[in-house]
PDB file of C-alpha atoms in Angstrom:
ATOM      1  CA  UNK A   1     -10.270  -0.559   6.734  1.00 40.00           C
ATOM      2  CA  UNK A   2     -13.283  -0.860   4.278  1.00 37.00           C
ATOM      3  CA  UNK A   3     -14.038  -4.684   3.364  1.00 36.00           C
ATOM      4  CA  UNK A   4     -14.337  -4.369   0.099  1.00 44.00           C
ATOM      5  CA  UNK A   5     -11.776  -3.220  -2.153  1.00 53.00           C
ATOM      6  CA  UNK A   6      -8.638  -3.023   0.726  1.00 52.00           C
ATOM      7  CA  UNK A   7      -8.957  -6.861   1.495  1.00 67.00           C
ATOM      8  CA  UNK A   8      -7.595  -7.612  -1.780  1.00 66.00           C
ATOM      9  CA  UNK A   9      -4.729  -6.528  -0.920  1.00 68.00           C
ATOM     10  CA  UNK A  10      -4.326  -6.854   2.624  1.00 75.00           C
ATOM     11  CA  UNK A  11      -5.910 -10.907   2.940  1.00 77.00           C
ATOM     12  CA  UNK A  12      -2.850 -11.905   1.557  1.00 74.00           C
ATOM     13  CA  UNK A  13      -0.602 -10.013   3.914  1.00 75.00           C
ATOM     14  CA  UNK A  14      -3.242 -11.739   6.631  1.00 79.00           C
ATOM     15  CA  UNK A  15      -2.436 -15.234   5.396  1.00 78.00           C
ATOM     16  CA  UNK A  16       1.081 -15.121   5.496  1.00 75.00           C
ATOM     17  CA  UNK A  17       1.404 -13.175   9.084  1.00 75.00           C
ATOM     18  CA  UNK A  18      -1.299 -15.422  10.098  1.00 75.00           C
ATOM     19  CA  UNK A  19      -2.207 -12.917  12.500  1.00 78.00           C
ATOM     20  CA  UNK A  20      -5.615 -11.752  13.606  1.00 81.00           C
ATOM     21  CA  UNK A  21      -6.531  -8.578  11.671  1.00 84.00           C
ATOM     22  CA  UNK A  22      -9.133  -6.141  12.541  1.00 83.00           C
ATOM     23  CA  UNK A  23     -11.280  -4.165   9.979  1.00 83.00           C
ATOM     24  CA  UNK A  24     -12.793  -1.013  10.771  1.00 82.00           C
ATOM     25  CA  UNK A  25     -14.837   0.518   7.507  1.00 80.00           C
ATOM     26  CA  UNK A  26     -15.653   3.778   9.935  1.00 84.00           C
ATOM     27  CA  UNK A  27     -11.962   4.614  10.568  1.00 87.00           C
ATOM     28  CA  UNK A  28     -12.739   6.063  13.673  1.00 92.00           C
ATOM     29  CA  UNK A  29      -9.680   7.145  14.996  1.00 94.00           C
ATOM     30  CA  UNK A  30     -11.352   6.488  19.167  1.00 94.00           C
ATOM     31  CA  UNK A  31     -12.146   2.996  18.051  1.00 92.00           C
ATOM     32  CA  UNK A  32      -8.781   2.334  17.167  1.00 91.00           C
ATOM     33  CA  UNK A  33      -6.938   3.619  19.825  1.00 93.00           C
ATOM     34  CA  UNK A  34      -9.292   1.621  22.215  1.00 93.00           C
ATOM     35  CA  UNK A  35      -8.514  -1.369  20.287  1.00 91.00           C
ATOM     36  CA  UNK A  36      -5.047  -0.830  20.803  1.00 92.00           C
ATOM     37  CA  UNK A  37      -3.347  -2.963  17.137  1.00 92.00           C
ATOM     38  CA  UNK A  38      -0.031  -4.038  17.223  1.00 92.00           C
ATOM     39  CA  UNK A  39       0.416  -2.011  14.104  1.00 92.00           C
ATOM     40  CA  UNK A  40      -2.851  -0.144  11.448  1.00 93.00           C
ATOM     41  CA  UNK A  41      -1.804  -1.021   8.308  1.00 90.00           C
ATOM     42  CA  UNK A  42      -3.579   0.542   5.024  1.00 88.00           C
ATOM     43  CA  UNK A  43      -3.508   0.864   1.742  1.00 83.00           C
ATOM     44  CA  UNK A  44      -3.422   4.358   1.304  1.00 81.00           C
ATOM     45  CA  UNK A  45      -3.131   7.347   3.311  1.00 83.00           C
ATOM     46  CA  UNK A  46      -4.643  10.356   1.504  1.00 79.00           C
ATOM     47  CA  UNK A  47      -8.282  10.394   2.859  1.00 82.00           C
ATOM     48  CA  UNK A  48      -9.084  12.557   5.423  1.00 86.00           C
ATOM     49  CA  UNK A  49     -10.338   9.686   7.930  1.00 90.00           C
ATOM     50  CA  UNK A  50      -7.628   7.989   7.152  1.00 90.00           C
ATOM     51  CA  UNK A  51      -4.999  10.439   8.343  1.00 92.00           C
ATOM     52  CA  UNK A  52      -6.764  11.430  11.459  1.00 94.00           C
ATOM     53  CA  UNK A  53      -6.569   7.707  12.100  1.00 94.00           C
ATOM     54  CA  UNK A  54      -2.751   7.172  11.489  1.00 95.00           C
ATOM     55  CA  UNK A  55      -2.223  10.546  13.581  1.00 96.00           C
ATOM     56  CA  UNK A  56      -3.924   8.688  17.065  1.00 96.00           C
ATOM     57  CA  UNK A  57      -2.040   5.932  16.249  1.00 96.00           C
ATOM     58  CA  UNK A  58       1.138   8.215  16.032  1.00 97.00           C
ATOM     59  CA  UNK A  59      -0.245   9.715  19.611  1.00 97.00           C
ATOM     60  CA  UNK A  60      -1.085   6.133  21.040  1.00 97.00           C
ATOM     61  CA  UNK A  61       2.800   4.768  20.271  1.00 97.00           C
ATOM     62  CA  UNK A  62       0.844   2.408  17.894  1.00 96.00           C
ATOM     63  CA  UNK A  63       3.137   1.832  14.271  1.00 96.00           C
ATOM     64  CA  UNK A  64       1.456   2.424  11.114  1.00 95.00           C
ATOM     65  CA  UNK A  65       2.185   0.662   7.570  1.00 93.00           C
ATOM     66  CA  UNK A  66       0.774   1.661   4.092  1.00 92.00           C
ATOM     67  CA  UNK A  67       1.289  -0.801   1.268  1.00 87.00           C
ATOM     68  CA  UNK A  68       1.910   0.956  -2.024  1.00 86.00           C
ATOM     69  CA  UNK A  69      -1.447   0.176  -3.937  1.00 78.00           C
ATOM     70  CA  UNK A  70      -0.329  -0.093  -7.728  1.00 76.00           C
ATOM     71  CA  UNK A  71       2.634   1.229  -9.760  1.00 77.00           C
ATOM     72  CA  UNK A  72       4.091   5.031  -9.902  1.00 80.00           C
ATOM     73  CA  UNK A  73       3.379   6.462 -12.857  1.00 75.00           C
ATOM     74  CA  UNK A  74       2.419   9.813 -14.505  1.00 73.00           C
ATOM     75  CA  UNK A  75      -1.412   9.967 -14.475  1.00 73.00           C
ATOM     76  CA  UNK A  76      -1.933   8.131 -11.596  1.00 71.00           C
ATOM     77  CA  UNK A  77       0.301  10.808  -9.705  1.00 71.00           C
ATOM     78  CA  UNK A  78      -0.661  13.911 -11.565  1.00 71.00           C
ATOM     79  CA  UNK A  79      -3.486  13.705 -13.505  1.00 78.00           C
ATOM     80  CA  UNK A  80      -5.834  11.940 -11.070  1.00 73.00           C
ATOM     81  CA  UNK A  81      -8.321  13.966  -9.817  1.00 75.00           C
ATOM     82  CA  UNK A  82      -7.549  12.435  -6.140  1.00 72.00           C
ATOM     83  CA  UNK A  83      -3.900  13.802  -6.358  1.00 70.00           C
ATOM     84  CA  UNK A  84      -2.124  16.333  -8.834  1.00 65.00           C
ATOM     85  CA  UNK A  85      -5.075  17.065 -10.987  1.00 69.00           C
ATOM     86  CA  UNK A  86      -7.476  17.606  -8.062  1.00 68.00           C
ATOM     87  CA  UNK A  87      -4.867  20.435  -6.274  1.00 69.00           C
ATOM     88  CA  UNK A  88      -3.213  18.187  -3.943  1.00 69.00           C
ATOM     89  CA  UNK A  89      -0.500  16.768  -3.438  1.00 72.00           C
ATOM     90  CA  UNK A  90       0.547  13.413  -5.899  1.00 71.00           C
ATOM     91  CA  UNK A  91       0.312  10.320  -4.072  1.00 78.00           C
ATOM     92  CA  UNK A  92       2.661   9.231  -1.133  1.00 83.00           C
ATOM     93  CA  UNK A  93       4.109  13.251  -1.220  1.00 84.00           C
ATOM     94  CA  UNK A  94       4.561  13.100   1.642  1.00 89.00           C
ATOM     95  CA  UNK A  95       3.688   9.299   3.412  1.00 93.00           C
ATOM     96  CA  UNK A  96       1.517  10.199   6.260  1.00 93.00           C
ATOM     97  CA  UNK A  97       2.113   6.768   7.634  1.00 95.00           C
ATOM     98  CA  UNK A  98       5.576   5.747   9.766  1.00 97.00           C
ATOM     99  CA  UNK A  99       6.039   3.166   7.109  1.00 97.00           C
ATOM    100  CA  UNK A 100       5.136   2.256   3.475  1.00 95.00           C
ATOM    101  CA  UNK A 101       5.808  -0.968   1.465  1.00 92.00           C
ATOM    102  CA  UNK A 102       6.852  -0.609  -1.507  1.00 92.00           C
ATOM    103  CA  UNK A 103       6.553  -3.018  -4.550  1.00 88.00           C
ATOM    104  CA  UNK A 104      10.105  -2.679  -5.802  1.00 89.00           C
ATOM    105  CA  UNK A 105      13.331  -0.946  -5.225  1.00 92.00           C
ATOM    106  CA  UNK A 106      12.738   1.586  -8.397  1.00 92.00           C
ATOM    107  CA  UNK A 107       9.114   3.112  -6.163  1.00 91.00           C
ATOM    108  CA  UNK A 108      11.087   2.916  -2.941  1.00 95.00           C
ATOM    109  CA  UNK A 109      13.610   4.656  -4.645  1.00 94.00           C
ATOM    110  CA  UNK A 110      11.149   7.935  -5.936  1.00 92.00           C
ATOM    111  CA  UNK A 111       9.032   7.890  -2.879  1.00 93.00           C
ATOM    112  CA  UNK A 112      12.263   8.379  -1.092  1.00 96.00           C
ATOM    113  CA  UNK A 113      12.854  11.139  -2.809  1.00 93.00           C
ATOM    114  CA  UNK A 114       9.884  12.552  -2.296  1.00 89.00           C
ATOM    115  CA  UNK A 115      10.866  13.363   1.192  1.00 92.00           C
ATOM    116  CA  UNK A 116       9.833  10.032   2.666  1.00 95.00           C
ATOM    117  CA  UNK A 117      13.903   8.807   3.180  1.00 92.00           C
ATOM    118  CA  UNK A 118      13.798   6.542   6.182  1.00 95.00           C
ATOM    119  CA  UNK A 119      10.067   5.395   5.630  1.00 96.00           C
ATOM    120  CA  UNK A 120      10.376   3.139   2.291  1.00 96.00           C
ATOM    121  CA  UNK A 121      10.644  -0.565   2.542  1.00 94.00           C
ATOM    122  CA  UNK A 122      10.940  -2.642  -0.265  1.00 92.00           C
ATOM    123  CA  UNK A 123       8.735  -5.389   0.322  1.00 88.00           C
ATOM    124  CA  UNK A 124       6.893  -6.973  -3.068  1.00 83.00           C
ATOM    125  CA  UNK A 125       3.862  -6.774  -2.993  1.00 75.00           C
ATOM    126  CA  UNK A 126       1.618  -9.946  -1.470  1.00 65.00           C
ATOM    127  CA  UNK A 127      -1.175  -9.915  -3.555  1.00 64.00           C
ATOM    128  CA  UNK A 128       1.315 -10.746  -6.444  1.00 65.00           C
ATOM    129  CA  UNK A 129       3.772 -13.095  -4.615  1.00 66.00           C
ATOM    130  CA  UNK A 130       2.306 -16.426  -6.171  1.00 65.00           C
ATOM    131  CA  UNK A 131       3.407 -15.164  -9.575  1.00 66.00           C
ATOM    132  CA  UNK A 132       7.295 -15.539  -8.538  1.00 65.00           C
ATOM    133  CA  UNK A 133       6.452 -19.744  -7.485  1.00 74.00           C
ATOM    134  CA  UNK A 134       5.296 -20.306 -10.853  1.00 74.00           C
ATOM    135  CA  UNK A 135       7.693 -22.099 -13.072  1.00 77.00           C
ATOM    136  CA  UNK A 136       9.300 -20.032 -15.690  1.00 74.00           C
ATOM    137  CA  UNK A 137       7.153 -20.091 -19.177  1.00 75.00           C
ATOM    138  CA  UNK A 138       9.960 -20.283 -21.632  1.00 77.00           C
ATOM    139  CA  UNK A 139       9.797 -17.409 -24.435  1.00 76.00           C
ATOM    140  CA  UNK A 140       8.735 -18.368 -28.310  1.00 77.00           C
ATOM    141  CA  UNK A 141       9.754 -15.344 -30.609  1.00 75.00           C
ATOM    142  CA  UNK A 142       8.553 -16.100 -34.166  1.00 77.00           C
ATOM    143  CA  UNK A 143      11.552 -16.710 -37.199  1.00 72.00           C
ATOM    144  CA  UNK A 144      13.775 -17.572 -34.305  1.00 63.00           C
ATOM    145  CA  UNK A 145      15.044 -21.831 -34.040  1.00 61.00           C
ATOM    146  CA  UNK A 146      14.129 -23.344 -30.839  1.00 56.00           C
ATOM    147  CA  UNK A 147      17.420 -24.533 -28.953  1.00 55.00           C
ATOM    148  CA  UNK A 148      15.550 -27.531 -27.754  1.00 53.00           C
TER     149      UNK A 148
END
């Protein structure tokens, strides 16, 4: 997995397994195999590299995992030039991966429909799990008398 952007998302997941994590930014599907992971876990699974990867894992025995990187919604799915508007397929149609994690019920609900039933989780999303600890901000609508 590429060091830059992908951490973001996956250091948090890191944290809380506190498990050892390797990143490879080549995606060499040999390397991996020879590294032999518990599971590859990524946050997408369109690119090329990225698929041959996740199919010598599937060969090895070795699970895979995609976390759902943002929210589904019309031009990310269709007008992108990665997905719909670029030919291919939208996003996650089908998930190459065994697994995906989805942020919510409502995206595990549509990539299941997809043709991905049995490979949706809803997990959250772990980059955005501190938000829920924060105490509740209570809501001030103008015109309307505090209750306090």
């Amino acid at each position: 997995m590429s060091p830059s952007r992908p951490t973001f998302h996956v250091k948090p997941v890191e944290t809380a397994l506190d498990a050892e994590f390797y990143y490879d930014e080549e995606w060499n599907p040999m390397t991996l195999t020879c590294q032999r992971p518990d599971l590859v876990l990524c946050v997408n699974d369109y690119h090329y590299d990225i698929v041959r990867c996740l199919d010598a894992a599937r060969e090895a025995d070795i699970p895979s995992l995609t976390l759902q990187d943002g929210i589904l919604e019309w031009r990310c799915q269709y007008e992108n030039p990665l997905f719909g508007a670029g030919g291919g397929a939208a996003q996650h149609q089908p998930v190459i991966a065994d697994k995906i994690a989805c942020i919510g019920q409502q995206s595990a609900r549509q990539i299941a429909a997809w043709g991905n039933a049995g490979k949706v989780e809803a997990t959250g999303m772990p980059r955005l799990d501190h938000l829920l600890r924060r105490p509740a901000v209570p809501i001030r609508r103008p015109g309307y008398a505090s209750s306090s």
